[in-house]
Amino acid sequence: MIRGILIGVLAVGVAGTAYWGYQEHQEKNAILLNAENNYQRAFHDLSYQMDLLHDKIGTTLAMNSRHSLSPSLTEVWRITSEAHSDVGQLPLTLLPFNKTEEFLANIGNFSYRTAVRDLDKEPLSDKEYENLKVLYKQSGDIQNELRNVQHMVLKNNLRWMDVELALASGKEQTDNTIIDGFKTVEKTVTGFDETNQGPTTVNFQKKDENYKKIQGKTISRKEAVTIAKKYMNFDGNAKVKVTENGKGSDYGFYSVSMKNPDSGQEASMDITKKAGHPIWFINNRDIKKQVLSLNDATNKAQNFLKETGFKDLELFESTQYDNIGVFNFVTSINGLRIYPESVKVKVALDNGDIMGVSAEDYLKSFQTRKIDKPAISLQQARTKVNPKLKVMEDRQAVILNDLNEEVTCYEFLGTIGSDTFRIFINAKDGKEEKVEKLKNAEAIYEDVL
């Protein structure tokens, strides 16, 4: 009797386990299928956008009037932006593809600059037409290479998930049609003579994408762990894992992860090999009831940045999400804010622990700048601002404009009605460079019903 009951219970347990395993398998397959579909869509969209780009540049070459030329160049700019977005959705982060992205940025930059100027007063020059011809030919070369990859993908029913696994495992050297195809695309773009792209083409990516401006000696794996422990506030019992990244890039970094076997707390961090600067850091643990105020947490964040070597930073934005304070700091020198040099810090409001740091923007933008003296006064810049704006603060600032170029501006912070705006006026020519609407406090919807 008892034996029969035990067998029945065991059978039910085995059946339950099998069903659970089946459900897990189904869910995993659904996630993988969704990822594969997204990769396929992005890739075929990229191929389609390159077809459109080649045709649109060719059409632009045949135009002569400003009425037709400006909208056409604006369309070229839009297409390159969408192609850029498609590239970003493909699993190519570990595959060097920066030349192709740079090429798309150069086309977008050229078309945007030309489209927004008055072509009646300043029509396309002979050099700019030659530049368009070069871009037309080069976009055709990329188009053909992508079509070859697309043909092989469709013919052999290739999967992008295999590409992601190959890149993540470091096995991209093995025969993989998609990886080989994109390496060919990158090689084709690398062969383009940058000097042929004309004097008006300037790379969109003004930031130092490879942290070349960082000064200091190259650190060892052991030193990377020491730096990480300082950020993570872990004791000697932590289990540590260190991997080296940056393969195929002009720079390198260490990825350090730690786990406390007693508490289960985990933390991860990327550190530049040169000088050992933090690119990003995140500390995972449950945040308990809030004890600290946002002001207390601000002081914690400021002290932490000073202790870890960041200088001349000023808080310009703070937000609270549940029991975490998020603070955005920018470089401030003699009252001038340099917005491209920003560092974000997350602070736990239960005990003041630093839960996260993002310094990538700061590291890519940091440099010794020569700030030109403004050509217009603060009062002259004020006349360029909407007269309905009630100005609360004003200062000088360096920002990135729509072309990712650094420009010195006058910043005006003010209100129109119940909304707050930040307006930047170019300190050289009085142009309204940027208008930002600041977020209002979020409405609370709990218990409204």
XYZ file of C-alpha atoms in Angstrom:
449
model
C 0.000 0.000 0.000
C 2.650 2.479 1.156
C 4.907 1.336 -1.687
C 2.153 2.107 -4.193
C 1.586 5.556 -2.709
C 5.311 6.340 -2.870
C 5.467 5.210 -6.498
C 2.448 7.406 -7.281
C 3.977 10.433 -5.560
C 7.270 9.811 -7.353
C 5.483 9.537 -10.703
C 3.648 12.813 -10.075
C 6.961 14.461 -9.112
C 8.690 13.194 -12.245
C 5.772 14.339 -14.396
C 5.773 17.760 -12.702
C 9.508 18.142 -13.205
C 9.194 17.119 -16.832
C 6.379 19.612 -17.376
C 8.384 22.373 -15.663
C 11.393 21.555 -17.840
C 9.204 21.611 -20.931
C 7.797 25.012 -19.949
C 11.295 26.364 -19.341
C 12.416 25.036 -22.708
C 9.444 26.631 -24.436
C 10.040 30.005 -22.763
C 13.738 29.912 -23.646
C 12.935 29.105 -27.262
C 10.399 31.937 -27.383
C 13.023 34.423 -26.110
C 15.637 33.181 -28.594
C 13.117 33.326 -31.437
C 12.161 36.889 -30.541
C 15.839 37.941 -30.444
C 16.492 36.223 -33.782
C 13.502 37.975 -35.365
C 14.726 41.362 -34.105
C 18.220 40.734 -35.507
C 16.827 39.638 -38.870
C 14.583 42.696 -39.054
C 17.432 45.077 -38.206
C 19.740 43.473 -40.776
C 17.256 43.528 -43.639
C 16.259 47.090 -42.681
C 19.942 48.053 -42.860
C 20.257 46.555 -46.341
C 17.099 48.380 -47.411
C 18.322 51.698 -45.976
C 21.640 51.360 -47.850
C 19.684 50.789 -51.083
C 17.672 53.953 -50.393
C 20.788 55.904 -49.430
C 22.618 55.044 -52.641
C 19.614 55.982 -54.773
C 18.923 59.217 -52.859
C 22.542 60.432 -53.151
C 22.397 59.662 -56.873
C 19.164 61.641 -57.185
C 20.716 64.585 -55.328
C 23.571 64.716 -57.842
C 21.049 65.426 -60.616
C 19.365 68.315 -58.773
C 20.162 71.991 -59.174
C 17.562 74.081 -57.346
C 17.494 74.802 -53.618
C 13.780 73.965 -53.604
C 14.609 70.345 -54.457
C 18.119 70.017 -53.043
C 17.502 70.884 -49.387
C 14.665 68.337 -48.866
C 16.708 65.686 -50.700
C 19.762 66.226 -48.510
C 17.540 66.204 -45.424
C 16.223 62.836 -46.584
C 19.819 61.562 -46.952
C 20.461 62.653 -43.372
C 17.323 60.837 -42.164
C 18.243 57.629 -43.976
C 21.775 57.587 -42.550
C 20.322 58.064 -39.053
C 18.041 55.060 -39.516
C 20.913 52.982 -40.939
C 22.986 53.935 -37.896
C 20.146 52.788 -35.653
C 19.879 49.439 -37.482
C 23.614 48.809 -37.073
C 23.257 49.461 -33.348
C 20.605 46.743 -33.058
C 22.840 44.018 -34.506
C 25.041 41.812 -32.253
C 28.253 43.423 -33.523
C 29.498 45.054 -30.317
C 32.491 42.694 -30.139
C 33.188 42.936 -33.874
C 35.149 46.007 -35.059
C 32.630 47.914 -37.175
C 33.600 51.473 -36.322
C 34.724 52.470 -39.844
C 31.309 51.687 -41.321
C 29.549 53.611 -38.556
C 31.970 56.496 -39.074
C 31.235 56.473 -42.814
C 27.483 56.720 -42.154
C 28.145 59.539 -39.684
C 30.203 61.420 -42.275
C 27.419 61.214 -44.865
C 24.875 62.372 -42.297
C 27.098 65.227 -41.208
C 27.721 66.440 -44.761
C 24.044 66.263 -45.753
C 22.845 67.977 -42.555
C 25.336 70.839 -42.809
C 24.438 71.437 -46.428
C 20.677 71.107 -46.019
C 20.356 73.658 -43.209
C 22.323 76.453 -44.880
C 20.874 78.956 -47.361
C 21.705 77.322 -50.690
C 20.484 80.389 -52.616
C 23.247 82.491 -51.058
C 25.772 79.675 -50.742
C 25.125 76.950 -53.361
C 27.032 73.677 -53.510
C 30.644 74.228 -54.534
C 32.504 72.120 -57.114
C 34.348 70.387 -54.287
C 31.074 69.522 -52.568
C 29.688 68.030 -55.787
C 32.864 65.958 -56.089
C 32.350 64.932 -52.485
C 28.806 63.777 -53.278
C 30.112 61.740 -56.211
C 32.638 60.014 -53.947
C 29.974 59.289 -51.326
C 27.677 57.951 -54.057
C 30.319 55.486 -55.253
C 31.284 54.413 -51.742
C 27.688 53.887 -50.651
C 27.257 51.707 -53.738
C 30.242 49.572 -52.710
C 28.777 49.030 -49.226
C 25.368 48.326 -50.769
C 26.829 45.554 -52.921
C 28.697 43.944 -50.020
C 25.581 43.983 -47.815
C 23.529 42.474 -50.628
C 26.055 39.621 -50.854
C 25.645 38.961 -47.128
C 21.859 39.211 -47.441
C 21.871 36.722 -50.316
C 23.855 34.196 -48.260
C 21.639 34.691 -45.211
C 18.476 33.990 -47.221
C 19.997 31.199 -49.315
C 21.418 29.234 -46.380
C 18.811 30.229 -43.782
C 21.554 31.572 -41.485
C 20.826 32.609 -37.908
C 22.017 35.782 -36.180
C 21.930 34.041 -32.794
C 24.859 31.927 -34.033
C 26.731 35.181 -34.710
C 26.064 36.443 -31.193
C 27.207 33.157 -29.641
C 30.335 33.065 -31.821
C 31.309 36.623 -30.884
C 30.539 36.149 -27.189
C 32.589 32.933 -27.022
C 35.482 34.373 -29.003
C 35.013 31.868 -31.832
C 34.495 34.453 -34.561
C 37.651 33.189 -36.255
C 35.795 30.057 -37.303
C 33.848 29.917 -40.549
C 30.807 32.149 -40.120
C 29.305 33.618 -43.267
C 27.680 36.617 -41.589
C 30.782 37.577 -39.587
C 33.006 37.138 -42.634
C 30.597 39.240 -44.680
C 30.588 42.122 -42.211
C 34.372 41.973 -41.933
C 34.437 42.388 -45.716
C 32.112 45.405 -45.442
C 34.381 46.933 -42.804
C 37.476 46.213 -44.894
C 35.827 47.868 -47.902
C 35.076 51.029 -45.913
C 38.553 51.065 -44.388
C 39.926 51.208 -47.933
C 38.112 54.481 -48.642
C 40.449 57.457 -48.848
C 39.196 59.830 -46.160
C 40.845 62.791 -47.864
C 38.526 62.283 -50.837
C 35.456 62.977 -48.749
C 35.893 66.721 -48.985
C 36.691 69.485 -46.527
C 33.126 69.886 -45.279
C 32.902 66.317 -43.971
C 33.660 66.133 -40.286
C 33.049 63.017 -38.244
C 29.852 63.112 -36.171
C 31.630 61.284 -33.363
C 33.572 64.128 -31.802
C 34.031 62.266 -28.575
C 37.260 60.398 -27.932
C 35.677 56.976 -28.542
C 38.935 55.162 -27.683
C 39.883 57.180 -24.560
C 43.109 58.277 -26.293
C 43.326 61.433 -24.199
C 43.609 59.474 -20.945
C 47.065 59.881 -19.434
C 48.766 57.344 -17.194
C 50.412 53.948 -17.061
C 48.760 50.683 -18.031
C 47.471 48.826 -14.980
C 47.643 45.084 -14.310
C 44.772 42.707 -13.585
C 45.730 42.766 -9.902
C 45.605 46.564 -9.814
C 42.209 46.479 -11.565
C 40.869 44.255 -8.758
C 42.241 46.653 -6.107
C 40.523 49.605 -7.798
C 37.269 47.670 -8.134
C 37.269 46.723 -4.452
C 37.661 50.393 -3.551
C 34.538 51.213 -5.516
C 32.561 48.168 -4.478
C 33.497 48.335 -0.783
C 33.961 44.554 -0.696
C 36.063 42.700 1.870
C 38.756 40.108 1.209
C 36.279 37.189 1.166
C 34.717 38.232 -2.118
C 34.952 35.894 -5.095
C 36.548 37.804 -7.968
C 36.432 37.237 -11.725
C 38.458 39.351 -14.163
C 38.247 39.287 -17.963
C 40.037 41.407 -20.544
C 38.004 43.108 -23.237
C 38.680 45.525 -26.025
C 39.657 42.954 -28.647
C 39.649 44.594 -32.052
C 39.538 48.069 -30.502
C 42.215 50.723 -30.089
C 41.886 50.576 -26.333
C 41.415 47.920 -23.672
C 39.581 47.540 -20.408
C 39.138 45.033 -17.615
C 35.737 43.710 -16.608
C 35.742 42.874 -12.901
C 32.876 41.092 -11.167
C 32.664 40.236 -7.475
C 30.330 38.242 -5.275
C 30.152 38.069 -1.499
C 29.533 34.375 -0.668
C 28.014 35.270 2.704
C 25.540 37.991 1.726
C 25.126 37.064 -1.947
C 25.816 40.701 -2.907
C 27.199 41.124 -6.433
C 28.950 43.994 -8.200
C 30.461 44.541 -11.648
C 32.785 47.142 -13.120
C 34.632 48.031 -16.327
C 38.007 49.755 -15.847
C 40.262 51.262 -18.520
C 43.636 49.545 -18.794
C 45.283 52.935 -19.146
C 45.338 54.720 -15.770
C 42.572 52.508 -14.332
C 39.589 54.838 -14.686
C 36.045 53.497 -14.107
C 33.925 53.307 -17.248
C 30.904 52.091 -15.326
C 30.160 50.324 -12.060
C 27.022 48.758 -10.621
C 26.371 47.266 -7.181
C 23.406 44.907 -6.880
C 21.623 44.548 -3.554
C 18.182 45.084 -2.091
C 17.579 48.673 -0.958
C 15.739 48.931 2.359
C 13.579 51.741 3.771
C 14.785 55.269 3.050
C 16.754 56.868 5.890
C 18.840 59.523 4.104
C 17.471 62.645 2.441
C 18.328 63.469 -1.167
C 20.601 66.226 0.150
C 22.485 63.748 2.372
C 22.891 61.423 -0.590
C 24.221 64.316 -2.689
C 26.989 64.865 -0.140
C 27.790 61.138 -0.211
C 28.094 61.226 -3.996
C 30.262 64.362 -3.988
C 32.629 62.961 -1.352
C 32.896 59.686 -3.240
C 33.857 61.439 -6.490
C 36.536 63.496 -4.705
C 37.964 60.389 -3.021
C 38.154 58.544 -6.353
C 39.995 61.309 -8.200
C 37.264 63.264 -10.017
C 37.846 67.022 -9.853
C 35.957 70.231 -10.605
C 32.553 68.538 -10.752
C 29.294 70.314 -9.981
C 25.865 68.786 -9.407
C 23.337 69.981 -11.952
C 20.599 67.351 -11.804
C 19.222 64.989 -9.171
C 16.357 62.518 -9.231
C 14.918 59.961 -6.832
C 13.663 56.552 -7.959
C 12.116 54.580 -5.097
C 14.905 54.432 -2.502
C 17.760 55.388 -4.826
C 19.088 58.861 -5.568
C 20.523 59.471 -9.053
C 22.883 62.436 -9.432
C 24.374 63.911 -12.586
C 27.595 65.892 -12.221
C 29.383 67.974 -14.880
C 32.730 69.706 -14.976
C 32.539 73.332 -13.817
C 35.513 75.677 -14.210
C 35.184 79.270 -13.010
C 31.403 79.026 -13.296
C 31.455 77.580 -16.833
C 29.772 74.205 -17.109
C 31.157 71.664 -19.568
C 28.158 69.411 -20.148
C 29.895 66.762 -22.312
C 32.036 65.873 -19.278
C 29.365 64.249 -17.138
C 29.415 61.578 -14.440
C 26.295 59.871 -13.074
C 26.207 58.434 -9.546
C 23.526 56.268 -7.887
C 23.284 56.323 -4.089
C 21.253 54.008 -1.845
C 19.031 56.081 0.461
C 18.998 53.442 3.217
C 22.689 53.709 4.171
C 24.452 55.885 1.561
C 26.198 53.102 -0.364
C 27.318 53.999 -3.881
C 25.208 51.708 -6.064
C 26.408 52.766 -9.474
C 28.709 55.082 -11.434
C 28.732 55.903 -15.162
C 31.786 57.872 -16.299
C 31.926 56.895 -19.975
C 30.861 60.342 -21.245
C 33.387 62.031 -18.958
C 36.278 59.841 -20.125
C 35.432 60.253 -23.812
C 35.072 64.030 -23.588
C 37.729 64.969 -21.032
C 40.420 67.294 -22.389
C 42.162 70.596 -21.733
C 40.098 73.153 -23.618
C 40.766 76.664 -24.770
C 37.501 78.524 -24.245
C 37.180 81.433 -26.645
C 36.009 84.762 -25.286
C 32.312 85.323 -26.136
C 31.695 87.595 -29.114
C 28.392 88.788 -27.649
C 27.537 89.877 -24.121
C 25.160 88.183 -21.684
C 22.661 91.008 -22.234
C 22.832 90.587 -26.021
C 22.298 86.830 -25.666
C 19.310 87.497 -23.387
C 17.564 89.353 -26.227
C 17.687 86.147 -28.318
C 15.631 84.246 -25.732
C 11.850 84.015 -25.953
C 10.613 87.140 -24.108
C 7.943 85.047 -22.360
C 10.676 83.095 -20.523
C 11.040 84.198 -16.887
C 14.810 83.760 -16.416
C 15.814 82.332 -13.023
C 19.506 81.548 -13.679
C 22.124 82.293 -16.312
C 25.706 81.129 -16.891
C 28.191 80.180 -19.600
C 28.337 76.550 -20.740
C 29.907 74.235 -23.291
C 27.450 71.858 -24.987
C 27.313 69.527 -27.972
C 25.209 70.888 -30.828
C 23.219 68.843 -33.360
C 26.449 67.976 -35.188
C 28.156 66.742 -32.000
C 30.440 69.775 -32.069
C 31.340 71.536 -28.854
C 30.107 75.133 -28.755
C 30.327 77.778 -26.032
C 26.933 79.180 -25.116
C 25.047 81.303 -22.633
C 22.662 79.115 -20.676
C 19.348 80.497 -19.448
C 17.184 78.545 -17.007
C 13.655 79.824 -16.657
C 9.930 79.165 -16.740
C 7.004 79.720 -19.048
C 3.837 79.093 -17.097
C 4.306 75.908 -15.074
C 7.018 74.485 -17.354
C 10.775 74.906 -16.888
C 13.173 75.272 -19.796
C 16.926 75.368 -20.340
C 17.893 77.472 -23.371
C 21.372 77.728 -24.881
C 22.383 80.752 -27.005
C 25.617 80.526 -29.018
C 28.108 82.970 -27.465
C 29.700 83.618 -30.847
C 26.790 84.444 -33.160
C 23.667 84.553 -30.944
C 22.116 81.462 -32.560
C 19.611 79.519 -30.473
C 21.552 76.233 -30.245
C 19.259 74.137 -28.085
C 16.050 74.309 -26.059
C 15.361 71.674 -23.397
C 12.146 71.216 -21.464
C 12.915 69.926 -18.002
C 10.787 67.157 -16.576
C 8.041 68.090 -14.164
C 7.413 66.052 -11.039
C 5.683 62.783 -11.900
C 2.081 62.437 -10.816
C 1.399 59.698 -8.253
C -1.396 57.373 -9.354
C -1.561 55.080 -6.344
C -4.897 54.892 -4.533
C -6.612 57.199 -7.009
C -9.438 54.745 -7.591
